[in-house]
Amino acid sequence: MPRPGEVGVIPRPADGLPPVISSIPTRRKVVFLTIDDGWEQDPGFVAQVRDQRIPVAAFVTRDAVEARGATDPTAQGGRFLGAGKWRYVRDLRNAGATIENHTLTHPNLPALGYEGQKAEICGTSTLIRRHTGTAPTLFRPPFGNHNTLTRRAAKACGIDALLLWTATVQPGGKIAYQVPDKKLRPGDVLLLHFRPNLARDFEILVAKIRRRGFELGNLDAYLKAATSKTATR
Ligand SMILES: [Zn+2]
């Protein structure tokens, strides 16, 4: 949980649409873990999140969550493709993760019109609410691609903010930075995927982050702190 004064302000856009955020303004050495799509549904990862009380936000795509349980030829030994469907997402939520919106079909949104984008975003929010009891408040556009229509559609679907990322995590727990000096920074948002060996990679990553003196933060709590200030200004 952020302490008072530790979190800066995320400005509210003048157009009244949800902001696009890629990191949390804070000086505390804290980073945030986000995991996308939902193809590979390893129960070992749920146990990790639950037992180690690690805050994560999962951005799920319907077509990934509902994938048929056949072996994925590209999975490199993964055995959990589509294994748990929405039950897996619920288990993850029960383990402490927050479940957020990452579209129905993972399209390149700017190629769609307003109605098409709205169908992707609202459809996913409806599904998540139906299966977990809670509607998502964050949206991550596939590939990070978005335009003004995306923000309009997201607002119409009850989304508070679009969340991008500052670094991606590769197989083996290796961090691929988007900044040249290859350092974790306070407030960084890391992007992982539900893919084979996530549990192993996650363990390596969490150890690495802590070795560098960073904590793992609760995205919801920090975002609330960063945006509630804007509400009172
Ligand atoms: Zn994705």
Coordinates of N, CA and C and ligand atoms in Angstrom, one line a residue:
M1 N 0.8 -1.2 0.0 CA 0.0 0.0 0.0 C 0.9 1.3 0.0
P2 N 0.5 2.2 -0.8 CA 1.3 3.5 -0.8 C 1.1 4.3 0.4
R3 N 2.2 4.9 0.9 CA 2.0 5.8 2.1 C 1.7 7.2 1.6
P4 N 1.1 8.0 2.4 CA 0.7 9.4 2.0 C 2.0 10.1 1.4
G5 N 1.8 10.8 0.3 CA 2.9 11.6 -0.3 C 3.9 10.8 -1.1
E6 N 3.7 9.5 -1.2 CA 4.6 8.7 -2.0 C 4.2 8.6 -3.5
V7 N 3.0 9.0 -3.8 CA 2.5 8.8 -5.2 C 2.1 10.2 -5.8
G8 N 2.6 10.4 -7.0 CA 2.3 11.6 -7.7 C 1.0 11.6 -8.3
V9 N 0.7 12.6 -9.1 CA -0.6 12.8 -9.7 C -0.6 12.3 -11.2
I10 N -1.5 11.5 -11.5 CA -1.8 11.2 -12.9 C -2.8 12.2 -13.4
P11 N -2.4 13.2 -14.3 CA -3.3 14.2 -14.7 C -4.5 13.6 -15.5
R12 N -5.7 14.2 -15.2 CA -6.9 13.8 -15.9 C -6.9 14.5 -17.3
P13 N -7.1 13.8 -18.3 CA -7.0 14.4 -19.7 C -8.1 15.4 -19.8
A14 N -7.8 16.5 -20.5 CA -8.7 17.6 -20.7 C -9.9 17.2 -21.5
D15 N -9.8 16.1 -22.3 CA -11.0 15.7 -23.1 C -12.0 14.9 -22.4
G16 N -11.7 14.6 -21.1 CA -12.6 13.9 -20.3 C -12.6 12.4 -20.5
L17 N -11.7 11.9 -21.3 CA -11.6 10.4 -21.6 C -10.6 9.8 -20.7
P18 N -10.6 8.5 -20.6 CA -9.7 7.8 -19.7 C -8.2 8.1 -20.1
P19 N -7.3 8.3 -19.1 CA -5.9 8.6 -19.4 C -5.2 7.3 -19.9
V20 N -4.1 7.5 -20.7 CA -3.3 6.3 -21.1 C -2.1 6.4 -20.2
I21 N -1.9 5.3 -19.4 CA -0.8 5.3 -18.4 C 0.2 4.2 -18.7
S22 N 1.5 4.5 -18.6 CA 2.4 3.4 -18.8 C 3.3 3.1 -17.5
S23 N 3.2 4.1 -16.6 CA 3.9 3.8 -15.3 C 3.2 4.7 -14.2
I24 N 3.5 4.3 -13.0 CA 2.9 5.0 -11.8 C 3.9 6.1 -11.3
P25 N 3.5 7.3 -11.2 CA 4.4 8.3 -10.7 C 4.6 8.2 -9.2
T26 N 5.8 7.6 -8.8 CA 6.1 7.4 -7.4 C 7.7 7.4 -7.2
R27 N 8.1 7.8 -6.0 CA 9.6 7.7 -5.8 C 9.9 6.5 -5.0
R28 N 8.9 5.8 -4.5 CA 9.1 4.6 -3.8 C 9.6 3.5 -4.7
K29 N 10.5 2.7 -4.3 CA 11.1 1.6 -5.1 C 10.1 0.5 -5.2
V30 N 9.1 0.7 -6.1 CA 8.0 -0.3 -6.3 C 7.8 -0.5 -7.8
V31 N 7.5 -1.7 -8.2 CA 7.1 -2.0 -9.6 C 5.9 -2.8 -9.6
F32 N 5.2 -2.9 -10.7 CA 3.9 -3.6 -10.8 C 4.0 -4.7 -11.9
L33 N 3.4 -5.8 -11.5 CA 3.4 -7.0 -12.4 C 2.0 -7.1 -13.1
T34 N 2.1 -7.2 -14.4 CA 0.8 -7.4 -15.2 C 1.1 -8.6 -16.1
I35 N 0.0 -9.4 -16.3 CA 0.2 -10.6 -17.1 C -1.0 -10.7 -18.1
D36 N -0.6 -10.9 -19.4 CA -1.6 -10.7 -20.5 C -2.1 -12.0 -21.2
D37 N -3.2 -11.9 -21.8 CA -3.8 -12.9 -22.7 C -4.6 -14.0 -22.0
G38 N -3.8 -15.1 -21.6 CA -4.5 -16.2 -20.9 C -4.5 -17.5 -21.6
W39 N -3.6 -17.7 -22.5 CA -3.6 -19.0 -23.2 C -3.2 -20.2 -22.3
E40 N -2.1 -20.0 -21.6 CA -1.5 -21.1 -20.9 C -2.0 -21.0 -19.4
Q41 N -2.7 -22.0 -18.9 CA -3.4 -21.9 -17.6 C -2.8 -22.8 -16.6
D42 N -1.6 -22.5 -16.1 CA -0.8 -23.3 -15.2 C -1.3 -23.1 -13.8
P43 N -1.9 -24.1 -13.2 CA -2.3 -24.0 -11.8 C -1.2 -23.7 -10.8
G44 N 0.0 -24.0 -11.2 CA 1.2 -23.7 -10.3 C 1.4 -22.2 -10.2
F45 N 1.0 -21.5 -11.2 CA 1.1 -20.0 -11.1 C 0.1 -19.4 -10.1
V46 N -1.1 -20.0 -10.1 CA -2.1 -19.5 -9.2 C -1.7 -19.7 -7.8
A47 N -1.1 -20.9 -7.5 CA -0.6 -21.2 -6.2 C 0.5 -20.3 -5.7
Q48 N 1.4 -19.9 -6.7 CA 2.4 -18.9 -6.4 C 1.9 -17.6 -5.9
V49 N 0.9 -17.1 -6.7 CA 0.3 -15.8 -6.4 C -0.4 -15.8 -5.1
R50 N -1.1 -16.9 -4.8 CA -1.8 -17.1 -3.5 C -0.8 -17.2 -2.3
D51 N 0.1 -18.2 -2.4 CA 1.0 -18.5 -1.3 C 2.0 -17.4 -1.0
Q52 N 2.4 -16.7 -2.0 CA 3.4 -15.7 -1.8 C 2.8 -14.3 -1.7
R53 N 1.5 -14.2 -1.8 CA 0.8 -13.0 -1.7 C 1.4 -11.9 -2.6
I54 N 1.6 -12.3 -3.9 CA 2.2 -11.3 -4.8 C 1.1 -10.6 -5.6
P55 N 1.1 -9.3 -5.5 CA 0.0 -8.6 -6.3 C 0.3 -8.6 -7.8
V56 N -0.7 -9.1 -8.5 CA -0.6 -9.1 -10.0 C -1.9 -8.6 -10.6
A57 N -1.9 -8.1 -11.8 CA -3.1 -7.8 -12.5 C -3.0 -8.6 -13.8
A58 N -4.1 -9.3 -14.0 CA -4.2 -10.2 -15.2 C -5.1 -9.5 -16.3
F59 N -4.6 -9.3 -17.5 CA -5.4 -8.7 -18.5 C -5.8 -9.8 -19.5
V60 N -7.1 -10.2 -19.4 CA -7.4 -11.4 -20.1 C -8.2 -11.1 -21.4
T61 N -7.9 -12.0 -22.4 CA -8.6 -12.0 -23.7 C -9.5 -13.2 -23.8
R62 N -10.7 -13.0 -24.2 CA -11.7 -14.1 -24.3 C -11.1 -15.3 -25.1
D63 N -10.7 -15.0 -26.3 CA -10.3 -16.1 -27.2 C -9.1 -16.9 -26.6
A64 N -8.3 -16.3 -25.8 CA -7.2 -17.0 -25.1 C -7.7 -17.8 -23.9
V65 N -8.6 -17.2 -23.1 CA -9.1 -17.9 -21.9 C -9.9 -19.1 -22.4
E66 N -10.7 -19.0 -23.5 CA -11.6 -20.0 -23.9 C -11.0 -20.9 -24.9
A67 N -9.7 -20.9 -25.1 CA -9.0 -21.7 -26.1 C -9.2 -23.2 -25.8
R68 N -9.3 -24.0 -26.9 CA -9.5 -25.4 -26.7 C -8.3 -26.0 -26.1
G69 N -8.5 -27.1 -25.3 CA -7.4 -27.6 -24.5 C -6.5 -28.5 -25.3
A70 N -6.4 -28.3 -26.6 CA -5.4 -29.2 -27.3 C -4.0 -28.7 -27.0
T71 N -3.0 -29.6 -27.3 CA -1.6 -29.2 -27.1 C -1.3 -28.1 -28.1
D72 N -0.6 -27.1 -27.7 CA -0.2 -26.0 -28.5 C 1.2 -26.4 -29.1
P73 N 1.3 -26.5 -30.4 CA 2.6 -26.9 -31.0 C 3.7 -25.9 -30.7
T74 N 3.3 -24.7 -30.4 CA 4.4 -23.7 -30.2 C 4.7 -23.5 -28.7
A75 N 4.1 -24.4 -27.9 CA 4.1 -24.2 -26.4 C 5.4 -24.6 -25.7
Q76 N 6.3 -25.3 -26.5 CA 7.5 -25.7 -25.9 C 7.4 -26.5 -24.6
G77 N 6.6 -27.5 -24.6 CA 6.4 -28.3 -23.4 C 5.3 -27.9 -22.5
G78 N 4.6 -26.8 -22.7 CA 3.5 -26.3 -21.9 C 2.4 -27.3 -22.0
R79 N 1.7 -27.5 -20.9 CA 0.6 -28.5 -20.8 C -0.7 -28.0 -20.4
F80 N -0.8 -26.7 -20.3 CA -2.0 -26.2 -19.7 C -2.8 -25.2 -20.7
L81 N -2.7 -25.4 -22.0 CA -3.3 -24.5 -22.9 C -4.9 -24.6 -22.7
G82 N -5.5 -23.5 -22.3 CA -6.9 -23.5 -22.2 C -7.5 -24.5 -21.2
A83 N -6.6 -24.9 -20.2 CA -7.0 -26.0 -19.3 C -8.2 -25.7 -18.4
G84 N -8.2 -24.5 -17.9 CA -9.2 -24.2 -16.9 C -10.3 -23.2 -17.3
K85 N -10.1 -22.6 -18.5 CA -11.1 -21.6 -19.0 C -11.4 -20.6 -17.9
W86 N -12.6 -20.2 -17.8 CA -12.9 -19.1 -16.9 C -12.7 -19.5 -15.4
R87 N -12.8 -20.8 -15.1 CA -12.5 -21.3 -13.8 C -11.1 -20.9 -13.4
Y88 N -10.2 -20.9 -14.3 CA -8.8 -20.5 -14.0 C -8.7 -19.1 -13.7
V89 N -9.5 -18.2 -14.4 CA -9.5 -16.8 -14.1 C -10.1 -16.6 -12.7
R90 N -11.1 -17.3 -12.4 CA -11.7 -17.1 -11.1 C -10.8 -17.6 -10.0
D91 N -10.0 -18.7 -10.2 CA -9.1 -19.1 -9.2 C -8.0 -18.1 -9.0
L92 N -7.6 -17.5 -10.1 CA -6.6 -16.4 -10.0 C -7.1 -15.2 -9.2
R93 N -8.3 -14.8 -9.5 CA -9.0 -13.8 -8.7 C -9.0 -14.1 -7.2
N94 N -9.4 -15.4 -7.0 CA -9.5 -15.8 -5.6 C -8.1 -15.9 -4.9
A95 N -7.1 -16.0 -5.7 CA -5.7 -16.0 -5.2 C -5.2 -14.6 -4.9
G96 N -6.0 -13.6 -5.3 CA -5.6 -12.2 -5.0 C -5.4 -11.3 -6.2
A97 N -5.4 -11.9 -7.4 CA -5.1 -11.1 -8.6 C -6.3 -10.3 -8.9
T98 N -6.1 -9.1 -9.6 CA -7.2 -8.4 -10.2 C -7.3 -8.8 -11.7
I99 N -8.6 -8.9 -12.1 CA -8.8 -9.3 -13.5 C -9.3 -8.1 -14.3
E100 N -8.5 -7.8 -15.4 CA -8.7 -6.7 -16.2 C -9.0 -7.0 -17.7
N101 N -9.3 -6.0 -18.5 CA -9.8 -6.2 -19.8 C -8.7 -6.1 -20.9
H102 N -8.7 -7.1 -21.8 CA -7.7 -7.1 -22.9 C -8.4 -7.6 -24.2
T103 N -9.6 -7.3 -24.4 CA -10.5 -7.5 -25.6 C -10.9 -9.0 -25.7
L104 N -11.9 -9.1 -26.7 CA -12.4 -10.5 -27.0 C -11.4 -11.3 -27.9
T105 N -11.0 -10.6 -28.9 CA -10.2 -11.3 -30.0 C -8.8 -10.9 -30.2
H106 N -8.3 -9.9 -29.4 CA -7.0 -9.4 -29.6 C -6.7 -8.7 -30.9
P107 N -7.6 -7.8 -31.4 CA -7.4 -7.2 -32.7 C -6.5 -6.0 -32.5
N108 N -6.1 -5.5 -33.7 CA -5.4 -4.2 -33.8 C -6.5 -3.1 -33.8
L109 N -6.8 -2.5 -32.6 CA -8.0 -1.7 -32.5 C -8.1 -0.5 -33.4
P110 N -7.0 0.2 -33.7 CA -7.1 1.4 -34.6 C -7.6 1.0 -36.0
A111 N -7.6 -0.3 -36.4 CA -8.1 -0.7 -37.7 C -9.6 -0.9 -37.6
L112 N -10.2 -0.8 -36.4 CA -11.7 -0.9 -36.2 C -12.3 0.5 -36.0
G113 N -13.6 0.6 -36.4 CA -14.3 1.8 -36.1 C -14.8 1.8 -34.6
Y114 N -15.5 2.9 -34.2 CA -15.9 3.0 -32.9 C -16.8 1.8 -32.4
E115 N -17.8 1.4 -33.2 CA -18.6 0.3 -32.8 C -17.9 -1.0 -32.6
G116 N -17.0 -1.2 -33.5 CA -16.2 -2.5 -33.4 C -15.3 -2.5 -32.2
Q117 N -14.7 -1.3 -31.9 CA -13.8 -1.3 -30.7 C -14.7 -1.4 -29.4
K118 N -15.9 -0.8 -29.4 CA -16.8 -0.9 -28.3 C -17.2 -2.3 -28.0
A119 N -17.5 -3.0 -29.1 CA -18.0 -4.4 -29.0 C -16.8 -5.2 -28.3
E120 N -15.6 -5.0 -28.7 CA -14.5 -5.7 -28.2 C -14.3 -5.5 -26.7
I121 N -14.4 -4.2 -26.3 CA -14.1 -3.8 -24.9 C -15.3 -4.1 -24.0
C122 N -16.5 -3.6 -24.4 CA -17.7 -3.9 -23.6 C -18.0 -5.4 -23.4
G123 N -17.8 -6.1 -24.5 CA -18.1 -7.6 -24.5 C -17.2 -8.3 -23.5
T124 N -15.9 -7.8 -23.4 CA -15.0 -8.5 -22.5 C -15.3 -8.1 -21.0
S125 N -15.7 -6.8 -20.8 CA -16.1 -6.4 -19.5 C -17.3 -7.2 -19.0
T126 N -18.3 -7.4 -19.9 CA -19.5 -8.2 -19.5 C -19.1 -9.6 -19.1
L127 N -18.2 -10.2 -19.9 CA -17.8 -11.6 -19.6 C -17.1 -11.7 -18.3
I128 N -16.2 -10.7 -18.1 CA -15.4 -10.8 -16.8 C -16.3 -10.6 -15.6
R129 N -17.3 -9.7 -15.8 CA -18.2 -9.5 -14.6 C -19.1 -10.7 -14.4
R130 N -19.5 -11.4 -15.5 CA -20.3 -12.6 -15.4 C -19.5 -13.7 -14.7
H131 N -18.2 -13.8 -15.0 CA -17.5 -15.0 -14.5 C -16.8 -14.7 -13.2
T132 N -16.6 -13.4 -12.8 CA -15.8 -13.2 -11.6 C -16.7 -12.3 -10.6
G133 N -17.8 -11.7 -11.1 CA -18.6 -10.9 -10.2 C -18.1 -9.5 -10.2
T134 N -17.0 -9.1 -10.8 CA -16.5 -7.8 -10.7 C -16.2 -7.3 -12.1
A135 N -16.6 -6.1 -12.5 CA -16.3 -5.5 -13.8 C -14.9 -4.9 -13.7
P136 N -14.1 -5.1 -14.8 CA -12.8 -4.5 -14.8 C -12.8 -3.0 -14.9
T137 N -11.8 -2.3 -14.3 CA -11.7 -0.8 -14.4 C -10.5 -0.4 -15.3
L138 N -9.6 -1.4 -15.7 CA -8.5 -1.1 -16.5 C -8.6 -1.8 -17.8
F139 N -8.1 -1.2 -18.9 CA -8.1 -1.8 -20.2 C -6.7 -1.7 -20.8
R140 N -6.2 -2.8 -21.4 CA -4.9 -2.8 -22.1 C -5.2 -3.1 -23.5
P141 N -4.9 -2.2 -24.4 CA -5.1 -2.4 -25.9 C -4.1 -3.4 -26.4
P142 N -4.5 -4.4 -27.2 CA -3.5 -5.4 -27.8 C -2.4 -4.6 -28.5
F143 N -1.2 -5.1 -28.3 CA 0.0 -4.5 -28.9 C 0.2 -3.1 -28.5
G144 N -0.5 -2.6 -27.5 CA -0.4 -1.2 -27.1 C -1.0 -0.2 -28.0
N145 N -1.7 -0.7 -29.1 CA -2.2 0.2 -30.2 C -3.5 0.7 -29.8
H146 N -3.7 2.0 -29.9 CA -5.0 2.7 -29.5 C -5.1 4.0 -30.2
N147 N -6.3 4.5 -30.3 CA -6.5 5.9 -30.8 C -7.6 6.5 -30.0
T148 N -8.1 7.7 -30.4 CA -9.1 8.4 -29.6 C -10.4 7.6 -29.5
L149 N -10.7 6.9 -30.5 CA -11.9 6.0 -30.5 C -11.8 5.0 -29.4
T150 N -10.6 4.5 -29.2 CA -10.4 3.4 -28.2 C -10.7 4.0 -26.8
R151 N -10.3 5.2 -26.6 CA -10.5 5.8 -25.3 C -12.0 6.2 -25.1
R152 N -12.6 6.6 -26.2 CA -14.1 6.8 -26.1 C -14.8 5.6 -25.8
A153 N -14.5 4.5 -26.5 CA -15.2 3.2 -26.3 C -14.9 2.7 -24.9
A154 N -13.7 2.8 -24.5 CA -13.3 2.3 -23.1 C -14.2 3.0 -22.1
K155 N -14.3 4.4 -22.2 CA -15.1 5.1 -21.3 C -16.6 4.6 -21.3
A156 N -17.1 4.4 -22.5 CA -18.5 3.9 -22.6 C -18.7 2.5 -22.0
C157 N -17.6 1.8 -21.8 CA -17.6 0.4 -21.2 C -17.3 0.4 -19.7
G158 N -17.1 1.6 -19.2 CA -16.9 1.7 -17.7 C -15.4 1.6 -17.3
I159 N -14.5 1.8 -18.3 CA -13.1 1.7 -18.0 C -12.5 3.0 -17.5
D160 N -11.7 3.0 -16.4 CA -11.2 4.2 -15.9 C -9.9 4.7 -16.5
A161 N -9.1 3.7 -17.0 CA -7.8 4.1 -17.6 C -7.3 3.0 -18.5
L162 N -6.5 3.4 -19.5 CA -5.8 2.4 -20.4 C -4.4 2.2 -19.8
L163 N -4.0 1.0 -19.6 CA -2.7 0.7 -19.0 C -1.7 0.1 -20.0
L164 N -0.6 0.8 -20.3 CA 0.4 0.2 -21.2 C 1.5 -0.3 -20.2
W165 N 2.8 -0.3 -20.6 CA 3.8 -0.9 -19.8 C 5.1 -0.2 -20.1
T166 N 6.1 -0.4 -19.2 CA 7.5 0.2 -19.5 C 8.5 -0.9 -19.8
A167 N 8.2 -2.1 -19.5 CA 9.2 -3.2 -19.8 C 8.5 -4.5 -20.0
T168 N 9.0 -5.4 -20.8 CA 8.4 -6.7 -21.0 C 9.3 -7.7 -20.4
V169 N 8.8 -8.9 -20.0 CA 9.5 -9.9 -19.4 C 9.6 -11.1 -20.3
Q170 N 10.8 -11.5 -20.7 CA 10.9 -12.6 -21.7 C 11.1 -13.9 -21.0
P171 N 11.0 -15.0 -21.8 CA 11.2 -16.4 -21.1 C 12.5 -16.4 -20.4
G172 N 12.5 -17.0 -19.2 CA 13.7 -17.0 -18.4 C 13.8 -15.9 -17.4
G173 N 12.7 -15.1 -17.4 CA 12.6 -14.0 -16.4 C 13.5 -12.8 -16.8
K174 N 14.0 -12.7 -18.1 CA 14.8 -11.6 -18.5 C 13.9 -10.4 -18.8
I175 N 14.4 -9.2 -18.3 CA 13.6 -8.0 -18.5 C 14.1 -7.3 -19.7
A176 N 13.2 -7.0 -20.6 CA 13.5 -6.2 -21.8 C 13.0 -4.8 -21.6
Y177 N 13.9 -3.8 -21.4 CA 13.5 -2.5 -21.0 C 13.2 -1.7 -22.3
Q178 N 12.4 -0.7 -22.1 CA 12.1 0.3 -23.2 C 13.0 1.5 -23.0
V179 N 13.8 1.5 -22.0 CA 14.7 2.7 -21.8 C 16.2 2.2 -22.0
P180 N 17.0 3.1 -22.5 CA 18.4 2.6 -22.8 C 19.3 2.2 -21.6
D181 N 19.0 2.7 -20.4 CA 20.0 2.4 -19.4 C 19.7 1.1 -18.6
K182 N 18.7 0.4 -19.1 CA 18.4 -1.0 -18.6 C 18.3 -1.1 -17.1
K183 N 17.6 -0.1 -16.5 CA 17.4 -0.2 -15.0 C 15.9 -0.2 -14.7
L184 N 15.6 -0.9 -13.7 CA 14.2 -0.7 -13.2 C 14.1 0.7 -12.6
R185 N 12.9 1.3 -12.8 CA 12.6 2.6 -12.2 C 11.4 2.5 -11.3
P186 N 11.3 3.3 -10.2 CA 10.1 3.3 -9.4 C 8.9 3.5 -10.3
G187 N 7.9 2.7 -10.1 CA 6.6 2.9 -10.8 C 6.5 2.1 -12.1
D188 N 7.6 1.4 -12.5 CA 7.6 0.7 -13.7 C 6.5 -0.4 -13.7
V189 N 5.9 -0.5 -14.9 CA 4.9 -1.6 -15.1 C 5.5 -2.6 -16.0
L190 N 5.6 -3.9 -15.5 CA 6.2 -5.0 -16.2 C 5.1 -5.8 -16.9
L191 N 5.3 -6.2 -18.1 CA 4.4 -7.1 -18.8 C 4.9 -8.5 -19.0
L192 N 4.1 -9.4 -18.5 CA 4.4 -10.9 -18.8 C 3.2 -11.4 -19.6
H193 N 3.4 -12.7 -20.0 CA 2.3 -13.4 -20.7 C 2.0 -14.7 -20.0
F194 N 0.8 -15.2 -20.1 CA 0.5 -16.5 -19.7 C 1.0 -17.5 -20.7
R195 N 2.3 -17.9 -20.5 CA 2.9 -18.9 -21.5 C 3.6 -20.0 -20.7
P196 N 4.0 -21.0 -21.4 CA 4.7 -22.1 -20.7 C 5.8 -21.6 -19.9
N197 N 6.0 -22.3 -18.7 CA 7.0 -21.9 -17.8 C 6.8 -20.6 -17.1
L198 N 5.6 -20.1 -17.1 CA 5.4 -18.8 -16.4 C 5.7 -18.9 -14.9
A199 N 5.4 -20.0 -14.3 CA 5.6 -20.2 -12.8 C 7.1 -20.1 -12.6
R200 N 7.9 -20.7 -13.4 CA 9.4 -20.7 -13.2 C 9.9 -19.3 -13.5
D201 N 9.5 -18.7 -14.6 CA 10.0 -17.4 -15.0 C 9.6 -16.3 -13.9
F202 N 8.4 -16.5 -13.4 CA 7.9 -15.6 -12.4 C 8.7 -15.6 -11.1
E203 N 9.1 -16.8 -10.7 CA 10.0 -16.9 -9.5 C 11.3 -16.2 -9.7
I204 N 11.9 -16.4 -10.9 CA 13.2 -15.8 -11.2 C 13.0 -14.3 -11.2
L205 N 12.0 -13.8 -11.8 CA 11.7 -12.4 -12.0 C 11.5 -11.7 -10.6
V206 N 10.7 -12.4 -9.8 CA 10.4 -11.8 -8.4 C 11.6 -11.7 -7.6
A207 N 12.5 -12.7 -7.7 CA 13.7 -12.7 -6.9 C 14.6 -11.6 -7.4
K208 N 14.7 -11.4 -8.7 CA 15.5 -10.4 -9.3 C 15.1 -9.0 -8.9
I209 N 13.8 -8.8 -8.9 CA 13.2 -7.5 -8.6 C 13.6 -7.2 -7.1
R210 N 13.4 -8.2 -6.2 CA 13.7 -7.9 -4.8 C 15.2 -7.7 -4.5
R211 N 16.0 -8.5 -5.3 CA 17.5 -8.3 -5.2 C 17.9 -6.9 -5.5
R212 N 17.2 -6.3 -6.4 CA 17.5 -4.9 -6.8 C 16.9 -3.8 -5.8
G213 N 16.3 -4.3 -4.8 CA 15.7 -3.4 -3.8 C 14.4 -2.9 -4.0
F214 N 13.6 -3.5 -4.9 CA 12.3 -3.1 -5.3 C 11.2 -4.0 -4.6
E215 N 10.1 -3.4 -4.3 CA 8.9 -4.1 -3.8 C 8.0 -4.3 -5.0
L216 N 7.0 -5.2 -4.8 CA 6.0 -5.4 -5.8 C 4.7 -4.7 -5.3
G217 N 4.2 -3.8 -6.0 CA 3.1 -2.9 -5.6 C 1.7 -3.4 -6.1
N218 N 0.7 -3.0 -5.3 CA -0.7 -3.2 -5.7 C -1.1 -2.1 -6.7
L219 N -1.3 -2.5 -7.9 CA -1.6 -1.5 -9.0 C -2.8 -0.7 -8.6
D220 N -3.9 -1.4 -8.2 CA -5.1 -0.7 -7.9 C -5.0 0.4 -6.8
A221 N -4.3 0.0 -5.8 CA -4.1 1.0 -4.7 C -3.3 2.2 -5.1
Y222 N -2.2 2.0 -5.9 CA -1.4 3.1 -6.4 C -2.2 3.9 -7.4
L223 N -2.9 3.3 -8.3 CA -3.7 4.1 -9.2 C -4.7 4.9 -8.6
K224 N -5.4 4.3 -7.5 CA -6.4 5.0 -6.8 C -5.8 6.3 -6.2
A225 N -4.6 6.1 -5.6 CA -3.9 7.2 -4.9 C -3.5 8.3 -6.0
A226 N -3.1 7.8 -7.1 CA -2.6 8.8 -8.2 C -3.7 9.5 -8.9
T227 N -4.9 8.9 -8.9 CA -6.0 9.6 -9.6 C -7.0 10.2 -8.7
S228 N -7.0 9.9 -7.5 CA -8.0 10.5 -6.6 C -7.6 12.0 -6.3
K229 N -6.3 12.2 -6.4 CA -5.8 13.6 -6.2 C -6.3 14.5 -7.3
T230 N -6.4 13.9 -8.5 CA -6.8 14.7 -9.6 C -8.3 15.1 -9.5
A231 N -9.0 14.2 -8.8 CA -10.4 14.4 -8.6 C -10.7 15.6 -7.7
T232 N -9.8 15.8 -6.8 CA -10.1 16.9 -5.9 C -9.4 18.2 -6.3
R233 N -8.7 18.2 -7.4 CA -8.1 19.5 -7.8 C -9.1 20.4 -8.5
Ligands
ZN1 ZN -2.0 -9.4 -25.6

